[in-house]
Coordinates of N, CA and C and ligand atoms in Angstrom, one line a residue:
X104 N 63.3 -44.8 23.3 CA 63.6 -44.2 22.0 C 62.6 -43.0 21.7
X105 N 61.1 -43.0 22.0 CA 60.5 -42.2 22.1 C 60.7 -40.6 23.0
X106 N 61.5 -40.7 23.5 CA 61.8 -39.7 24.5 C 62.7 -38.4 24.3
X107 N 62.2 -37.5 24.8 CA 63.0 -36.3 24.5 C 64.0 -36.5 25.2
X108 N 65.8 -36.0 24.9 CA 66.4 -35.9 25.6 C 67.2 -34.6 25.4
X109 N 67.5 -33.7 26.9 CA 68.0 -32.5 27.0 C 69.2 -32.7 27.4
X110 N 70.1 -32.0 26.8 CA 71.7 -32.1 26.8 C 72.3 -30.6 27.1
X111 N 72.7 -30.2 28.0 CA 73.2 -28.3 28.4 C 71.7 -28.0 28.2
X112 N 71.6 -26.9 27.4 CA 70.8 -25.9 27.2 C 69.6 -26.1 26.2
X113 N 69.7 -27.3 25.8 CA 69.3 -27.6 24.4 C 68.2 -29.3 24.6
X114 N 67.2 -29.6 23.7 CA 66.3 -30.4 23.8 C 66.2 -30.9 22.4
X115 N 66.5 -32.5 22.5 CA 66.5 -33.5 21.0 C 65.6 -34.3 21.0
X116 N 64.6 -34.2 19.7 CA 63.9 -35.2 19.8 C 64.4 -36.4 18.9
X117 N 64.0 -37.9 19.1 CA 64.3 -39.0 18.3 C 64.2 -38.4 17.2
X118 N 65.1 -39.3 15.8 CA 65.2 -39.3 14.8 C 65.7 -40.6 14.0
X119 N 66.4 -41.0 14.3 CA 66.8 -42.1 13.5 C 67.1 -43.3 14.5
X120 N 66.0 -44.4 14.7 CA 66.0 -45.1 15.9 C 67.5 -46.4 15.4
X121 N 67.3 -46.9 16.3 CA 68.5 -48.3 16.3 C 68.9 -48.7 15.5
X122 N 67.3 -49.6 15.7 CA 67.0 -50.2 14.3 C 67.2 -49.8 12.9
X123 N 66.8 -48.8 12.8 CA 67.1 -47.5 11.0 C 68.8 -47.9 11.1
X124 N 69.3 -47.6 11.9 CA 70.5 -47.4 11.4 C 71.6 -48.5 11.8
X125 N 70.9 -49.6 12.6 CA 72.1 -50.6 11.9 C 71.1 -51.8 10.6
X126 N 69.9 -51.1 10.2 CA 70.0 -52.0 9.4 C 70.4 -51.4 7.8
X127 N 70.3 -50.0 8.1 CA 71.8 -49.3 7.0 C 73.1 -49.5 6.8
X128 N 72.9 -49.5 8.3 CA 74.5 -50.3 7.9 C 75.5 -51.2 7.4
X129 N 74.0 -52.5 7.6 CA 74.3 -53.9 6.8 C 74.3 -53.7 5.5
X130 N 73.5 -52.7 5.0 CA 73.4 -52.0 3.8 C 74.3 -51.6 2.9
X131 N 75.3 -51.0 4.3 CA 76.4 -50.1 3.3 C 77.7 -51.2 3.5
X132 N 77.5 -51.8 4.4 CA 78.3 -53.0 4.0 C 78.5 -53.7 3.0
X133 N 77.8 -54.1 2.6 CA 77.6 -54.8 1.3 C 78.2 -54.2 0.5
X134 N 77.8 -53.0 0.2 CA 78.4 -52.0 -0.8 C 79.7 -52.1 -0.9
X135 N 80.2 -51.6 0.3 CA 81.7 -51.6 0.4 C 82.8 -53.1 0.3
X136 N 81.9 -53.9 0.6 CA 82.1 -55.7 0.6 C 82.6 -55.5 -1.0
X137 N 81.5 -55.5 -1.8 CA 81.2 -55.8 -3.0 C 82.7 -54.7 -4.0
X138 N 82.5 -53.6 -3.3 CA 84.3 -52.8 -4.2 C 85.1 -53.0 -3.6
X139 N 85.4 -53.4 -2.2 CA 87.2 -53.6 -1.6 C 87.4 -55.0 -1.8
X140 N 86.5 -56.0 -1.4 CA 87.2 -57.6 -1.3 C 88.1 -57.8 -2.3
X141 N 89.0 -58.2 -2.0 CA 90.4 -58.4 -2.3 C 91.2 -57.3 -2.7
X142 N 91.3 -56.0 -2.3 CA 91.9 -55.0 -2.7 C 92.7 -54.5 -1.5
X143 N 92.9 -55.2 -0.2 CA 93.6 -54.5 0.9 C 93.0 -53.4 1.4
X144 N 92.0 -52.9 1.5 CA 92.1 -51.6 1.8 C 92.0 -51.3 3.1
X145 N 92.2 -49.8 3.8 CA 92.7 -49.1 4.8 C 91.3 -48.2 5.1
X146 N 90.8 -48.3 6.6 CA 89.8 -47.9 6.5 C 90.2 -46.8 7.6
X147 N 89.7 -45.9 7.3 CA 90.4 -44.9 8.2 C 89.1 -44.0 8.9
X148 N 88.7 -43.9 10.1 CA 87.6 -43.7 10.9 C 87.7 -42.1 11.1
X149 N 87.4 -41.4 11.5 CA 87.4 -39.8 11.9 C 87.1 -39.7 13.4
X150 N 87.6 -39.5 14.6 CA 87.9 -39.2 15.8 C 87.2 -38.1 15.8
X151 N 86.3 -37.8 17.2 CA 85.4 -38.5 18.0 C 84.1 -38.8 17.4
X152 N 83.6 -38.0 16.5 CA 82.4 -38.6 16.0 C 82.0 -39.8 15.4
X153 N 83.3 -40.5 14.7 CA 82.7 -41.9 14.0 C 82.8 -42.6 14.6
X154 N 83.6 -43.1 15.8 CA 83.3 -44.7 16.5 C 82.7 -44.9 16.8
X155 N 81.4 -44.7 16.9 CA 80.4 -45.2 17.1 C 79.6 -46.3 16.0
X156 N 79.7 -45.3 14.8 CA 79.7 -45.7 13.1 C 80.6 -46.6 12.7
X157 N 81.6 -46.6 13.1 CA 83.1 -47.2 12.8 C 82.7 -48.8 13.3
X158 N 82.2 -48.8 14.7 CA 82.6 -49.8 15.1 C 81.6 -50.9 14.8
X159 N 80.3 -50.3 14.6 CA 79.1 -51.3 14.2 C 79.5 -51.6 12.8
X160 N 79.7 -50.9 11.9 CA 80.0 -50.7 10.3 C 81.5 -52.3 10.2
X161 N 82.2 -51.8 10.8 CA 83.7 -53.2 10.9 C 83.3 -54.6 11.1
X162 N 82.2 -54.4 12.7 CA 81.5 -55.6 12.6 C 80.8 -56.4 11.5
X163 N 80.2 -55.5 10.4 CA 79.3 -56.0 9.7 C 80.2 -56.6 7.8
X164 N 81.4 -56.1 8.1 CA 82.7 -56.0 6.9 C 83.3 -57.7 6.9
X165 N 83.0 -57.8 5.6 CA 83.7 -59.4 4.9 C 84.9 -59.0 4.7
X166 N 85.3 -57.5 4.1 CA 86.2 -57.7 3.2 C 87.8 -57.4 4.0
X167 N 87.9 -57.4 5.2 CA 89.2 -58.1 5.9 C 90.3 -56.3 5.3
X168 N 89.4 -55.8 5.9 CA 90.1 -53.9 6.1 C 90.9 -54.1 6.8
X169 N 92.0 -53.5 6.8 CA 93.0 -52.6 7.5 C 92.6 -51.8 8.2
X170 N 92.2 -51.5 9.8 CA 91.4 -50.4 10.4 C 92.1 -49.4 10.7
X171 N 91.7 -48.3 11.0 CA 92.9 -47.4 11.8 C 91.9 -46.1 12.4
X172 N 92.0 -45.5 13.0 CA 91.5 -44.3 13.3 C 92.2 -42.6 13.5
X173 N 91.8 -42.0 12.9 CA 92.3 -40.5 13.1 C 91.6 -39.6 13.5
X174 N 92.4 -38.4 13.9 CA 91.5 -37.4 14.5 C 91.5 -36.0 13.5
X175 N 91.0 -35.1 13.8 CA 91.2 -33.7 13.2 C 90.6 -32.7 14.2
X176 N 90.1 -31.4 14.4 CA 90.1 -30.7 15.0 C 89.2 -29.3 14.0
X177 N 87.9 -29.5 14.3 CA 87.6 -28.3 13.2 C 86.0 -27.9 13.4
X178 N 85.7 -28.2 15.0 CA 84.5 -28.0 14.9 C 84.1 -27.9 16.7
X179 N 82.8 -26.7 17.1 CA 82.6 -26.5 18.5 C 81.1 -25.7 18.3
X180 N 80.7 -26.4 19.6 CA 79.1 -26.2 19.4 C 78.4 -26.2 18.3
X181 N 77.5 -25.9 17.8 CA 76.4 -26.2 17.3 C 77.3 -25.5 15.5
X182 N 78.1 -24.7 15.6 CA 78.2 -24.8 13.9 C 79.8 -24.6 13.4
X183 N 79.7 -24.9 12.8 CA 81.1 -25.6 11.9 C 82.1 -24.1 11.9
X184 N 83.2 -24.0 12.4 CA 84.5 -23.2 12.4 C 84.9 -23.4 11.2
X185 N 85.0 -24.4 10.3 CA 85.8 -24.6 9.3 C 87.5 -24.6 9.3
X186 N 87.6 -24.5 10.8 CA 88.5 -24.8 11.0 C 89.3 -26.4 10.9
X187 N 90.3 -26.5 10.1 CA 90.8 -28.2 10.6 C 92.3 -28.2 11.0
X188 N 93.1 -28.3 11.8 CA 94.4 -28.0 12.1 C 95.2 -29.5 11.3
X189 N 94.8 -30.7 12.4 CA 96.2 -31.7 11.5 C 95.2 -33.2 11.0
X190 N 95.9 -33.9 10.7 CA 95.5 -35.8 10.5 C 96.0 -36.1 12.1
X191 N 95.6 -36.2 13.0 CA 96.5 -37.1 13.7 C 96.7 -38.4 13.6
X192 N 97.4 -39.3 13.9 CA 97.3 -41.0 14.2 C 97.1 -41.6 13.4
X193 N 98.1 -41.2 12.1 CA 97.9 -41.7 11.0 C 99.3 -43.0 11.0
X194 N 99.3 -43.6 11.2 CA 100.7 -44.7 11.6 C 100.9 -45.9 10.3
X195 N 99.6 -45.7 9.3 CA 100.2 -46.9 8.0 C 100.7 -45.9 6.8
X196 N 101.6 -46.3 6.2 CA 101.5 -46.0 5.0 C 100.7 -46.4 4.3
X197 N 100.3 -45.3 3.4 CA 98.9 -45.3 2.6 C 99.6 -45.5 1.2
X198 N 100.2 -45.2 0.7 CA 100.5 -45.0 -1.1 C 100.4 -46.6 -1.6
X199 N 99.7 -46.0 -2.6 CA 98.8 -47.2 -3.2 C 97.6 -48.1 -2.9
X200 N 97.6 -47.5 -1.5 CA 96.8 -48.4 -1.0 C 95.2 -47.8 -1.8
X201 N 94.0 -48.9 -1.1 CA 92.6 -48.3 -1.1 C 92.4 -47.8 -0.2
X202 N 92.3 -46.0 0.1 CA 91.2 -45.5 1.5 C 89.9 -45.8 1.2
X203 N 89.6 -45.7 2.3 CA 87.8 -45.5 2.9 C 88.0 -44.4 4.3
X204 N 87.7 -43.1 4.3 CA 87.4 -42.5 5.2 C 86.1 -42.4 5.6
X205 N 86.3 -42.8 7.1 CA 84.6 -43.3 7.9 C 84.7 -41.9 8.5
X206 N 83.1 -41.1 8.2 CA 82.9 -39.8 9.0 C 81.8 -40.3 9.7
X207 N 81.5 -39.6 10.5 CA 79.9 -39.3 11.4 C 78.8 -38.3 10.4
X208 N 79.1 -37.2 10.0 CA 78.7 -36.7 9.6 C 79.2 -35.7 8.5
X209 N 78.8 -35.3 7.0 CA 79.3 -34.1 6.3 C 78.2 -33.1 6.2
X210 N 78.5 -31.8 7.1 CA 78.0 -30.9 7.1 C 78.6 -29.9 5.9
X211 N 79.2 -29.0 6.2 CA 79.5 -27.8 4.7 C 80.9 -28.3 3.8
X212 N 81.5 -29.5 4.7 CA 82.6 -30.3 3.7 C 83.9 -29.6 4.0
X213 N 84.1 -28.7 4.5 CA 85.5 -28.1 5.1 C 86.2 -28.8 5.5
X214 N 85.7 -29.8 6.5 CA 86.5 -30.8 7.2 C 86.9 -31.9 6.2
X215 N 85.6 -32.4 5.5 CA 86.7 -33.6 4.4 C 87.3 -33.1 3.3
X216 N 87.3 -32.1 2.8 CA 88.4 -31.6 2.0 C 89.7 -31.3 2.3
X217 N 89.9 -31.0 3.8 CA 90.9 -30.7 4.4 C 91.6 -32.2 4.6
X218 N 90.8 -33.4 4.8 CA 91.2 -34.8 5.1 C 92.0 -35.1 4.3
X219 N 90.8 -34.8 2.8 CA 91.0 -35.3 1.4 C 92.4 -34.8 1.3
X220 N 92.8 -33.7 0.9 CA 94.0 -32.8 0.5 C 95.2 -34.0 1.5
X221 N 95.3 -33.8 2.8 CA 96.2 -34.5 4.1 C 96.7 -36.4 3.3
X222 N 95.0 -36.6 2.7 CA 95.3 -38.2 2.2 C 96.0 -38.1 1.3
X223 N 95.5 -36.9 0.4 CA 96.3 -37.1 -1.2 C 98.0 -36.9 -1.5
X224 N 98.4 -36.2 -0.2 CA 99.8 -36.4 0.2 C 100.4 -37.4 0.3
X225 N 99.9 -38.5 0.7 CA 100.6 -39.9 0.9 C 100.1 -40.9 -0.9
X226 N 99.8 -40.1 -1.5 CA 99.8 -40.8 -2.6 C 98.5 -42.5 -2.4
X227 N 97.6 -42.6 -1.9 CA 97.2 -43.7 -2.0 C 96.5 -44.0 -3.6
X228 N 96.3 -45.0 -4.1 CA 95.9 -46.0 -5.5 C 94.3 -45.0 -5.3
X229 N 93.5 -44.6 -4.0 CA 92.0 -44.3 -4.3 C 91.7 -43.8 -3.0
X230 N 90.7 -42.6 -2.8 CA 90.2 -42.4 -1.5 C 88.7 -42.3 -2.2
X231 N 87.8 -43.1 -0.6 CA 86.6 -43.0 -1.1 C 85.8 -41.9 0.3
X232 N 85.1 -41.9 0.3 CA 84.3 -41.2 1.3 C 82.9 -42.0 2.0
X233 N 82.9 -42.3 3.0 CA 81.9 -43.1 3.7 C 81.5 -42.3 5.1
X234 N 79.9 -41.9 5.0 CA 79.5 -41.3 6.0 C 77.9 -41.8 6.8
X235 N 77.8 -41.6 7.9 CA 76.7 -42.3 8.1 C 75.9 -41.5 8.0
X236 N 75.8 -39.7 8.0 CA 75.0 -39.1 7.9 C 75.1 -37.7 6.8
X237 N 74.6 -37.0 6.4 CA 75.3 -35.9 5.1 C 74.1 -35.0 5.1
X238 N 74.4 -33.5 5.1 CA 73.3 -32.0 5.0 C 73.6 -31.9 3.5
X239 N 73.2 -32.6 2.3 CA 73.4 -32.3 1.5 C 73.0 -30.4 0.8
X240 N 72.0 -29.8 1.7 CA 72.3 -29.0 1.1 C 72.9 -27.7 1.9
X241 N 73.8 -28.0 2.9 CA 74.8 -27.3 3.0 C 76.0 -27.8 2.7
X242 N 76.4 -29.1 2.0 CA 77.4 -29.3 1.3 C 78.1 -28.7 0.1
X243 N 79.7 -28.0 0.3 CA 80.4 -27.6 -0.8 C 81.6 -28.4 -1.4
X244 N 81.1 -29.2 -0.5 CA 83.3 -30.2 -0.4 C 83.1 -30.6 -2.2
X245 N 84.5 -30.3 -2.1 CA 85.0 -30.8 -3.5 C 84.3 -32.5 -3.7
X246 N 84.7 -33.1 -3.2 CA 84.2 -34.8 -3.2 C 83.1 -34.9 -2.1
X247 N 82.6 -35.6 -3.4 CA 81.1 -36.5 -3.2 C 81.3 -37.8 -2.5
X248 N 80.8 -38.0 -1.4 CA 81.0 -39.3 -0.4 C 80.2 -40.5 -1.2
X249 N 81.0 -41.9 -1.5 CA 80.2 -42.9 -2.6 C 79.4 -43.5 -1.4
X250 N 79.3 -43.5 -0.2 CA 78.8 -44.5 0.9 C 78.3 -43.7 1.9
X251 N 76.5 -43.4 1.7 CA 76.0 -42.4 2.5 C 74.4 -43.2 3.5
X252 N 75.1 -43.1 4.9 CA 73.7 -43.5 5.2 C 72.5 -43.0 5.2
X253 N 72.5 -41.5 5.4 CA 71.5 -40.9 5.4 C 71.5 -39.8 5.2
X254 N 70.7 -39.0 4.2 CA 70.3 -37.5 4.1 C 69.9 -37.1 4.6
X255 N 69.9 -35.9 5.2 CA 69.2 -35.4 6.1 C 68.9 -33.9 6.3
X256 N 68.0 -33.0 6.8 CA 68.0 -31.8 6.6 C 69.1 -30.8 7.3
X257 N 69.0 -29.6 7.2 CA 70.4 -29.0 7.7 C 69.9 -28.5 9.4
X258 N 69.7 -29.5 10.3 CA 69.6 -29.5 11.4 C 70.2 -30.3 12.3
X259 N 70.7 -29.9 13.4 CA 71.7 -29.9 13.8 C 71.4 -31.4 14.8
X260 N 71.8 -32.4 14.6 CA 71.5 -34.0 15.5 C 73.1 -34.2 16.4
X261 N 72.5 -34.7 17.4 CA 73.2 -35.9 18.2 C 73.0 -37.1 18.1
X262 N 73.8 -37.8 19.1 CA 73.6 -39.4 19.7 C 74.6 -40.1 18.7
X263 N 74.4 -41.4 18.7 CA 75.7 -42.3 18.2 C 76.7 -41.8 17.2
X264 N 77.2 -41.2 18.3 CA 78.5 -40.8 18.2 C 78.6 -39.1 18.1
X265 N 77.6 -39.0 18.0 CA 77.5 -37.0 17.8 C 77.5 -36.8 19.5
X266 N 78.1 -35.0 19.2 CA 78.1 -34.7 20.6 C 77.7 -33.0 20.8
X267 N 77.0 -33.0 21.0 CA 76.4 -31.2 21.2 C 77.6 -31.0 22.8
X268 N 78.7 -29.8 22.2 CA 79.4 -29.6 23.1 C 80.1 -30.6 24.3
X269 N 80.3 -31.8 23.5 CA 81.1 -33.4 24.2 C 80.4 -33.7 24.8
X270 N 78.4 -34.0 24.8 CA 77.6 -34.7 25.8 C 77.1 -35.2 24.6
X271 N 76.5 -36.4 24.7 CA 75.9 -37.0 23.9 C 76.0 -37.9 23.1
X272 N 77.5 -38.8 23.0 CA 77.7 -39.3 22.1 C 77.7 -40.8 22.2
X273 N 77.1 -41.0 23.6 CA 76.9 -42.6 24.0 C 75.1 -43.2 23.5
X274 N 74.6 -42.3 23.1 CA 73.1 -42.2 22.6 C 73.3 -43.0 21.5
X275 N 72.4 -44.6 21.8 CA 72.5 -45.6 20.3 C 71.6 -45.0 19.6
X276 N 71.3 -43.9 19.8 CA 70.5 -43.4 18.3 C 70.2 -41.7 18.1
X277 N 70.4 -41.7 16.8 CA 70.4 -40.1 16.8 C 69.2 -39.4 17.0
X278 N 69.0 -38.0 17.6 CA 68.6 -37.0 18.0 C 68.3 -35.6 16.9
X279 N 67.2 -35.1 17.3 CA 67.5 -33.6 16.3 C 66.8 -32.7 17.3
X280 N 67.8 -31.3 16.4 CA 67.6 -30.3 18.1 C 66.2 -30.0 17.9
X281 N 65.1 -30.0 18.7 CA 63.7 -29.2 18.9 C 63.9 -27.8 18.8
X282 N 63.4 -27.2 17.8 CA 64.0 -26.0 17.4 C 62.5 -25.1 17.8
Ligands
5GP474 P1 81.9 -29.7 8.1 O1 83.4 -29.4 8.0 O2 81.4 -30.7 7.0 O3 81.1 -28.5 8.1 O4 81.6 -30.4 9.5 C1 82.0 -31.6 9.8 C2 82.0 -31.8 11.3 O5 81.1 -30.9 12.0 C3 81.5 -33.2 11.6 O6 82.5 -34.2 11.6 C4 80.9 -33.0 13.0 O7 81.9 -33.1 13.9 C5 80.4 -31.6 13.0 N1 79.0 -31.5 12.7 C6 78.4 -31.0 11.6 N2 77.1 -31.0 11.7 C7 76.8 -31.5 12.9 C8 75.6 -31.8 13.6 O8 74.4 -31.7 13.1 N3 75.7 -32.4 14.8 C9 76.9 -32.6 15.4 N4 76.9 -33.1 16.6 N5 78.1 -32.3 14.8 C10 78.0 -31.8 13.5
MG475 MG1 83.3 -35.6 12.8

């Protein structure tokens, strides 16, 4: 964990070891334990960055979610296109339901507003926003995520589950680029 690791062209050092962040996790579990149990809810992951987050976070969940995962398309190398094309692999009906959308990260928020808007089409009872990591101050997104593991500055990380250019996302712990 102490170790630098170089990925392409680029050099990360540790930032948020194992440990930090699954014992956040058990953290934000609770949270989310404490508002869904008994409410059904539908937890819907973000493709490729969150399963990593996704998967330790479900393990740690009492409250008996509905899982699912989807994708979007809105982001290459090191800074955000603002691009987002569709929802993929959305297969439940949502209306009425409780969302929870699991991100990896909210950088300038283009991407979950684009989600948000996609969810608010199927009509669900509530969407919440849950992310393991957040640049709050390059955030503009209309909605404020209630379930945040970590603030962090507006520099650019890898590892569980992040990927500088699709390397990097098997790293149990995140990275920040050595600038
Ligand atoms: P946003 O639309 O909020 O600007 O960007 C969201 C997406 O950009 C995230 O889901 C993630 O894929 C990517 N992203 C933003 N910041 C970082 C970062 O520091 N590292 C990596 N690997 N991806 C990032
Ligand atoms: Mg993402």
């Amino acid at each position: 964990m102490n170790a630098v690791v170089h990925i392409h062209d680029l050099s990360f050092a540790p930032f948020l070891s194992q440990s930090t962040i699954q014992t956040r996790i058990k953290e934000i579990a609770l949270q989310l334990d404490a508002q869904y149990a008994g409410k059904d809810p539908v937890f819907l992951a973000v493709l490729n960055g969150a399963f990593m987050f996704a998967s330790d976070l479900f393990k740690c969940l009492q409250c008996q979610p509905e899982l699912s995962f989807v994708k979007v398309s809105s982001y290459m190398g090191t800074q955000s296109t603002g691009r987002v094309d569709e929802l993929i692999g959305l297969q439940t009906r949502l209306q009425n339901r409780h969302v929870v959308v699991i991100e990896d990260i909210l950088d300038t928020g283009v991407t979950m507003d684009k989600i948000f808007t996609l969810l608010q089409s199927e009509q669900p009872a509530s969407i919440a926003i849950c992310t393991l990591l957040m640049k709050p101050s390059s955030y503009k997104g209309k909605h404020q995520p209630q379930f945040v593991g970590f603030e962090i500055e507006d520099r650019f990380v890898v590892g569980y589950g992040l990927d500088y250019k699709e390397r990097g996302r098997e790293l149990p712990a995140v990275y920040q680029l050595i600038q």
